[in-house]
């Protein structure tokens, strides 16, 4: 049974989502402010955070950044409108996925299950014949232990960042479209949102590239997608 931390200031929305997710088998801890959410994280174990962006006091963007400083807990953000600036800012702050309000509980629950599957320490993409230690220049990827190191120093990656790196590095030199990456990493089986991929690539480059403006490992193929180097 998963532990969900729901941070939502609107009581009707909060109560409705808590009830719906509880009925689906999740244990939901619901709070109304970012400050309460951060305090709850310090005292209660959680598997995923569902975070409203428009909060009183400390807004969702700052809460997201602070959660990322605490660790690699998956974050699904709720945005009141499909606003490009809000979505991109939330993803750049460290969110793994987002759902646009008004939230359909079944959609949110599906996103929660997807993020929990891809952050559970195993997957169809990381086991069996793909396990092992790989060296790509200064970058080392241990698929069995799910550890990434740069020049011998472990790199702290959020779960979605790790899954993206594992997916790209499985076939060095092969171009993967954003839609392919959405389906493999985010498990979005429909025409998805390329902003999820682009923002995650940006965060990943900032952690593993010496110069993210001239990347060696994750290279953009304009008009097509991304490929893993060095080539």
mmCIF file of C-alpha atoms in Angstrom:
data_model
loop_
_atom_site.group_PDB
_atom_site.id
_atom_site.type_symbol
_atom_site.label_atom_id
_atom_site.label_comp_id
_atom_site.label_asym_id
_atom_site.label_seq_id
_atom_site.Cartn_x
_atom_site.Cartn_y
_atom_site.Cartn_z
ATOM 1 C CA UNK A 1 0.000 0.000 0.000
ATOM 2 C CA UNK A 2 1.505 3.332 -1.070
ATOM 3 C CA UNK A 3 1.783 6.408 1.120
ATOM 4 C CA UNK A 4 0.638 9.565 -0.688
ATOM 5 C CA UNK A 5 1.241 13.079 0.617
ATOM 6 C CA UNK A 6 -1.390 15.418 -0.858
ATOM 7 C CA UNK A 7 -0.679 19.149 -0.556
ATOM 8 C CA UNK A 8 -3.774 21.063 -1.695
ATOM 9 C CA UNK A 9 -5.269 24.196 -0.153
ATOM 10 C CA UNK A 10 -8.790 23.889 -1.613
ATOM 11 C CA UNK A 11 -10.730 21.811 0.909
ATOM 12 C CA UNK A 12 -13.296 20.395 -1.520
ATOM 13 C CA UNK A 13 -10.595 19.280 -3.956
ATOM 14 C CA UNK A 14 -8.430 17.970 -1.130
ATOM 15 C CA UNK A 15 -11.237 15.957 0.462
ATOM 16 C CA UNK A 16 -12.414 14.576 -2.869
ATOM 17 C CA UNK A 17 -8.965 13.415 -3.961
ATOM 18 C CA UNK A 18 -8.198 11.965 -0.545
ATOM 19 C CA UNK A 19 -11.395 9.926 -0.612
ATOM 20 C CA UNK A 20 -10.895 8.739 -4.192
ATOM 21 C CA UNK A 21 -7.269 7.721 -3.695
ATOM 22 C CA UNK A 22 -8.067 6.004 -0.405
ATOM 23 C CA UNK A 23 -10.722 3.942 -2.168
ATOM 24 C CA UNK A 24 -8.024 2.871 -4.652
ATOM 25 C CA UNK A 25 -5.925 1.471 -1.814
ATOM 26 C CA UNK A 26 -3.550 4.354 -1.096
ATOM 27 C CA UNK A 27 -2.918 5.783 2.351
ATOM 28 C CA UNK A 28 -3.327 9.545 1.914
ATOM 29 C CA UNK A 29 -1.962 12.216 4.252
ATOM 30 C CA UNK A 30 -3.602 15.488 3.223
ATOM 31 C CA UNK A 31 -2.424 18.976 4.220
ATOM 32 C CA UNK A 32 -3.363 22.439 3.002
ATOM 33 C CA UNK A 33 -0.075 24.393 2.946
ATOM 34 C CA UNK A 34 3.436 23.846 1.699
ATOM 35 C CA UNK A 35 4.845 24.421 5.149
ATOM 36 C CA UNK A 36 2.638 21.661 6.564
ATOM 37 C CA UNK A 37 3.663 19.382 3.723
ATOM 38 C CA UNK A 38 7.374 19.818 4.370
ATOM 39 C CA UNK A 39 6.827 19.220 8.077
ATOM 40 C CA UNK A 40 4.852 16.056 7.318
ATOM 41 C CA UNK A 41 7.695 14.776 5.121
ATOM 42 C CA UNK A 42 10.101 15.132 8.014
ATOM 43 C CA UNK A 43 7.922 13.033 10.305
ATOM 44 C CA UNK A 44 6.089 10.569 8.042
ATOM 45 C CA UNK A 45 7.404 8.343 5.264
ATOM 46 C CA UNK A 46 5.808 8.981 1.864
ATOM 47 C CA UNK A 47 6.110 7.247 -1.502
ATOM 48 C CA UNK A 48 4.867 10.096 -3.695
ATOM 49 C CA UNK A 49 3.840 13.741 -3.307
ATOM 50 C CA UNK A 50 0.830 15.257 -5.090
ATOM 51 C CA UNK A 51 1.464 18.988 -4.998
ATOM 52 C CA UNK A 52 -0.763 21.912 -5.943
ATOM 53 C CA UNK A 53 1.218 24.755 -7.481
ATOM 54 C CA UNK A 54 -1.041 27.587 -6.318
ATOM 55 C CA UNK A 55 -0.686 27.450 -2.533
ATOM 56 C CA UNK A 56 -1.023 30.234 0.059
ATOM 57 C CA UNK A 57 2.225 31.316 1.664
ATOM 58 C CA UNK A 58 5.018 29.183 0.227
ATOM 59 C CA UNK A 59 3.955 28.366 -3.331
ATOM 60 C CA UNK A 60 4.210 24.964 -4.969
ATOM 61 C CA UNK A 61 7.322 25.845 -6.958
ATOM 62 C CA UNK A 62 9.316 26.550 -3.795
ATOM 63 C CA UNK A 63 7.868 23.488 -2.067
ATOM 64 C CA UNK A 64 8.939 21.375 -5.032
ATOM 65 C CA UNK A 65 12.490 22.742 -4.888
ATOM 66 C CA UNK A 66 12.706 22.061 -1.148
ATOM 67 C CA UNK A 67 11.429 18.509 -1.537
ATOM 68 C CA UNK A 68 14.104 17.931 -4.168
ATOM 69 C CA UNK A 69 16.721 19.154 -1.689
ATOM 70 C CA UNK A 70 15.457 16.586 0.815
ATOM 71 C CA UNK A 71 15.727 13.666 -1.602
ATOM 72 C CA UNK A 72 14.401 11.916 -4.682
ATOM 73 C CA UNK A 73 10.749 11.516 -3.749
ATOM 74 C CA UNK A 74 8.489 11.459 -6.851
ATOM 75 C CA UNK A 75 6.399 14.617 -7.276
ATOM 76 C CA UNK A 76 3.219 15.004 -9.322
ATOM 77 C CA UNK A 77 2.114 18.608 -9.526
ATOM 78 C CA UNK A 78 -1.419 19.921 -9.957
ATOM 79 C CA UNK A 79 -1.808 23.020 -12.080
ATOM 80 C CA UNK A 80 -5.027 25.004 -12.329
ATOM 81 C CA UNK A 81 -4.650 25.609 -16.036
ATOM 82 C CA UNK A 82 -2.623 24.285 -18.905
ATOM 83 C CA UNK A 83 -0.306 27.271 -18.661
ATOM 84 C CA UNK A 84 3.014 26.709 -20.400
ATOM 85 C CA UNK A 85 4.962 28.916 -18.025
ATOM 86 C CA UNK A 86 3.539 27.248 -14.906
ATOM 87 C CA UNK A 87 4.090 23.756 -16.269
ATOM 88 C CA UNK A 88 7.656 24.402 -17.412
ATOM 89 C CA UNK A 89 8.559 26.186 -14.170
ATOM 90 C CA UNK A 90 7.169 23.285 -12.139
ATOM 91 C CA UNK A 91 9.052 20.697 -14.171
ATOM 92 C CA UNK A 92 12.272 22.693 -13.924
ATOM 93 C CA UNK A 93 11.781 22.892 -10.157
ATOM 94 C CA UNK A 94 11.931 19.097 -10.079
ATOM 95 C CA UNK A 95 8.423 17.705 -10.625
ATOM 96 C CA UNK A 96 8.183 14.322 -12.361
ATOM 97 C CA UNK A 97 4.737 14.718 -13.899
ATOM 98 C CA UNK A 98 1.684 16.974 -13.808
ATOM 99 C CA UNK A 99 -2.109 16.859 -13.997
ATOM 100 C CA UNK A 100 -4.275 19.806 -15.051
ATOM 101 C CA UNK A 101 -7.226 20.847 -12.904
ATOM 102 C CA UNK A 102 -10.064 20.078 -12.643
ATOM 103 C CA UNK A 103 -8.448 16.795 -11.665
ATOM 104 C CA UNK A 104 -10.062 13.529 -12.659
ATOM 105 C CA UNK A 105 -9.283 11.128 -9.827
ATOM 106 C CA UNK A 106 -8.806 8.184 -12.198
ATOM 107 C CA UNK A 107 -6.212 10.138 -14.188
ATOM 108 C CA UNK A 108 -4.317 11.157 -11.074
ATOM 109 C CA UNK A 109 -4.434 7.618 -9.713
ATOM 110 C CA UNK A 110 -3.065 6.262 -12.996
ATOM 111 C CA UNK A 111 -0.207 8.782 -12.877
ATOM 112 C CA UNK A 112 0.550 7.813 -9.275
ATOM 113 C CA UNK A 113 0.683 4.124 -10.148
ATOM 114 C CA UNK A 114 2.914 4.849 -13.136
ATOM 115 C CA UNK A 115 5.402 6.911 -11.136
ATOM 116 C CA UNK A 116 5.469 4.282 -8.388
ATOM 117 C CA UNK A 117 6.156 1.526 -10.942
ATOM 118 C CA UNK A 118 9.058 3.393 -12.463
ATOM 119 C CA UNK A 119 10.584 4.323 -9.090
ATOM 120 C CA UNK A 120 10.243 0.936 -7.416
ATOM 121 C CA UNK A 121 13.878 -0.078 -7.919
ATOM 122 C CA UNK A 122 13.155 -2.464 -10.766
ATOM 123 C CA UNK A 123 11.520 -2.464 -14.152
ATOM 124 C CA UNK A 124 11.335 -4.283 -17.416
ATOM 125 C CA UNK A 125 13.936 -1.791 -18.630
ATOM 126 C CA UNK A 126 16.577 -2.368 -15.966
ATOM 127 C CA UNK A 127 16.648 -6.079 -15.240
ATOM 128 C CA UNK A 128 17.842 -9.357 -16.663
ATOM 129 C CA UNK A 129 20.222 -9.139 -19.555
ATOM 130 C CA UNK A 130 20.590 -5.368 -19.110
ATOM 131 C CA UNK A 131 22.025 -5.548 -15.607
ATOM 132 C CA UNK A 132 25.707 -4.699 -15.215
ATOM 133 C CA UNK A 133 28.299 -1.984 -14.998
ATOM 134 C CA UNK A 134 28.739 0.336 -17.966
ATOM 135 C CA UNK A 135 31.399 2.992 -18.508
ATOM 136 C CA UNK A 136 30.848 5.827 -20.925
ATOM 137 C CA UNK A 137 33.879 8.057 -20.583
ATOM 138 C CA UNK A 138 33.706 9.722 -17.177
ATOM 139 C CA UNK A 139 30.161 8.444 -16.650
ATOM 140 C CA UNK A 140 29.566 5.066 -14.988
ATOM 141 C CA UNK A 141 26.140 3.438 -14.903
ATOM 142 C CA UNK A 142 25.492 0.451 -12.653
ATOM 143 C CA UNK A 143 22.188 -0.970 -13.881
ATOM 144 C CA UNK A 144 22.036 -3.639 -11.191
ATOM 145 C CA UNK A 145 22.519 -1.241 -8.278
ATOM 146 C CA UNK A 146 20.841 1.711 -10.051
ATOM 147 C CA UNK A 147 23.821 3.929 -9.241
ATOM 148 C CA UNK A 148 25.304 6.584 -11.527
ATOM 149 C CA UNK A 149 28.774 8.046 -10.951
ATOM 150 C CA UNK A 150 30.720 10.822 -12.631
ATOM 151 C CA UNK A 151 34.519 10.611 -12.298
ATOM 152 C CA UNK A 152 33.946 8.155 -9.454
ATOM 153 C CA UNK A 153 31.578 10.414 -7.524
ATOM 154 C CA UNK A 154 27.958 9.247 -7.146
ATOM 155 C CA UNK A 155 25.417 11.497 -8.839
ATOM 156 C CA UNK A 156 22.097 12.046 -7.077
ATOM 157 C CA UNK A 157 19.343 11.570 -9.653
ATOM 158 C CA UNK A 158 15.617 11.762 -9.134
ATOM 159 C CA UNK A 159 13.864 8.505 -10.119
ATOM 160 C CA UNK A 160 12.538 9.857 -13.409
ATOM 161 C CA UNK A 161 15.940 11.286 -14.309
ATOM 162 C CA UNK A 162 17.498 7.884 -13.659
ATOM 163 C CA UNK A 163 14.913 6.087 -15.778
ATOM 164 C CA UNK A 164 15.477 8.548 -18.615
ATOM 165 C CA UNK A 165 19.242 8.024 -18.476
ATOM 166 C CA UNK A 166 18.832 4.229 -18.398
ATOM 167 C CA UNK A 167 16.520 4.340 -21.394
ATOM 168 C CA UNK A 168 18.777 6.561 -23.495
ATOM 169 C CA UNK A 169 22.021 4.792 -22.563
ATOM 170 C CA UNK A 170 20.641 1.336 -23.384
ATOM 171 C CA UNK A 171 21.161 2.029 -27.096
ATOM 172 C CA UNK A 172 24.046 4.520 -27.517
ATOM 173 C CA UNK A 173 23.870 6.358 -30.802
ATOM 174 C CA UNK A 174 20.207 5.514 -31.426
ATOM 175 C CA UNK A 175 17.839 8.463 -31.688
ATOM 176 C CA UNK A 176 14.734 8.180 -29.518
ATOM 177 C CA UNK A 177 11.791 10.467 -30.152
ATOM 178 C CA UNK A 178 10.130 12.351 -27.324
ATOM 179 C CA UNK A 179 7.041 10.186 -27.744
ATOM 180 C CA UNK A 180 9.124 7.007 -27.424
ATOM 181 C CA UNK A 181 10.663 8.362 -24.235
ATOM 182 C CA UNK A 182 7.264 9.389 -22.848
ATOM 183 C CA UNK A 183 5.947 5.878 -23.374
ATOM 184 C CA UNK A 184 9.044 4.159 -21.938
ATOM 185 C CA UNK A 185 9.804 6.439 -18.990
ATOM 186 C CA UNK A 186 6.507 8.127 -18.077
ATOM 187 C CA UNK A 187 4.290 5.317 -19.404
ATOM 188 C CA UNK A 188 2.115 7.806 -21.240
ATOM 189 C CA UNK A 189 0.585 5.606 -23.918
ATOM 190 C CA UNK A 190 -1.032 8.468 -25.797
ATOM 191 C CA UNK A 191 0.225 11.512 -27.666
ATOM 192 C CA UNK A 192 1.934 13.039 -24.662
ATOM 193 C CA UNK A 193 3.551 16.260 -23.593
ATOM 194 C CA UNK A 194 7.108 16.742 -24.836
ATOM 195 C CA UNK A 195 7.727 19.298 -22.071
ATOM 196 C CA UNK A 196 8.058 16.432 -19.591
ATOM 197 C CA UNK A 197 10.940 15.008 -21.600
ATOM 198 C CA UNK A 198 12.660 18.322 -22.347
ATOM 199 C CA UNK A 199 12.556 19.498 -18.729
ATOM 200 C CA UNK A 200 13.883 16.163 -17.456
ATOM 201 C CA UNK A 201 16.697 16.238 -20.031
ATOM 202 C CA UNK A 202 17.581 19.744 -18.872
ATOM 203 C CA UNK A 203 17.777 18.638 -15.225
ATOM 204 C CA UNK A 204 19.754 15.526 -16.108
ATOM 205 C CA UNK A 205 22.263 17.467 -18.198
ATOM 206 C CA UNK A 206 22.838 19.877 -15.321
ATOM 207 C CA UNK A 207 23.929 16.905 -13.195
ATOM 208 C CA UNK A 208 26.055 14.827 -15.571
ATOM 209 C CA UNK A 209 27.396 17.215 -18.211
ATOM 210 C CA UNK A 210 30.488 19.363 -17.704
ATOM 211 C CA UNK A 211 28.854 21.948 -19.981
ATOM 212 C CA UNK A 212 25.109 21.455 -20.392
ATOM 213 C CA UNK A 213 25.114 23.845 -23.360
ATOM 214 C CA UNK A 214 27.497 21.492 -25.210
ATOM 215 C CA UNK A 215 26.449 18.067 -23.937
ATOM 216 C CA UNK A 216 28.568 14.981 -24.497
ATOM 217 C CA UNK A 217 26.188 12.352 -23.158
ATOM 218 C CA UNK A 218 22.649 13.470 -23.978
ATOM 219 C CA UNK A 219 22.587 15.040 -27.396
ATOM 220 C CA UNK A 220 19.691 16.734 -29.134
ATOM 221 C CA UNK A 221 18.878 15.649 -32.669
ATOM 222 C CA UNK A 222 16.873 18.601 -33.878
ATOM 223 C CA UNK A 223 13.457 17.679 -35.200
ATOM 224 C CA UNK A 224 13.743 14.073 -34.019
ATOM 225 C CA UNK A 225 14.574 13.680 -30.317
ATOM 226 C CA UNK A 226 17.596 12.668 -28.234
ATOM 227 C CA UNK A 227 20.458 10.180 -28.382
ATOM 228 C CA UNK A 228 23.052 9.055 -25.894
ATOM 229 C CA UNK A 229 26.786 9.651 -26.509
ATOM 230 C CA UNK A 230 29.661 10.048 -26.463
ATOM 231 C CA UNK A 231 29.751 9.083 -30.115
#
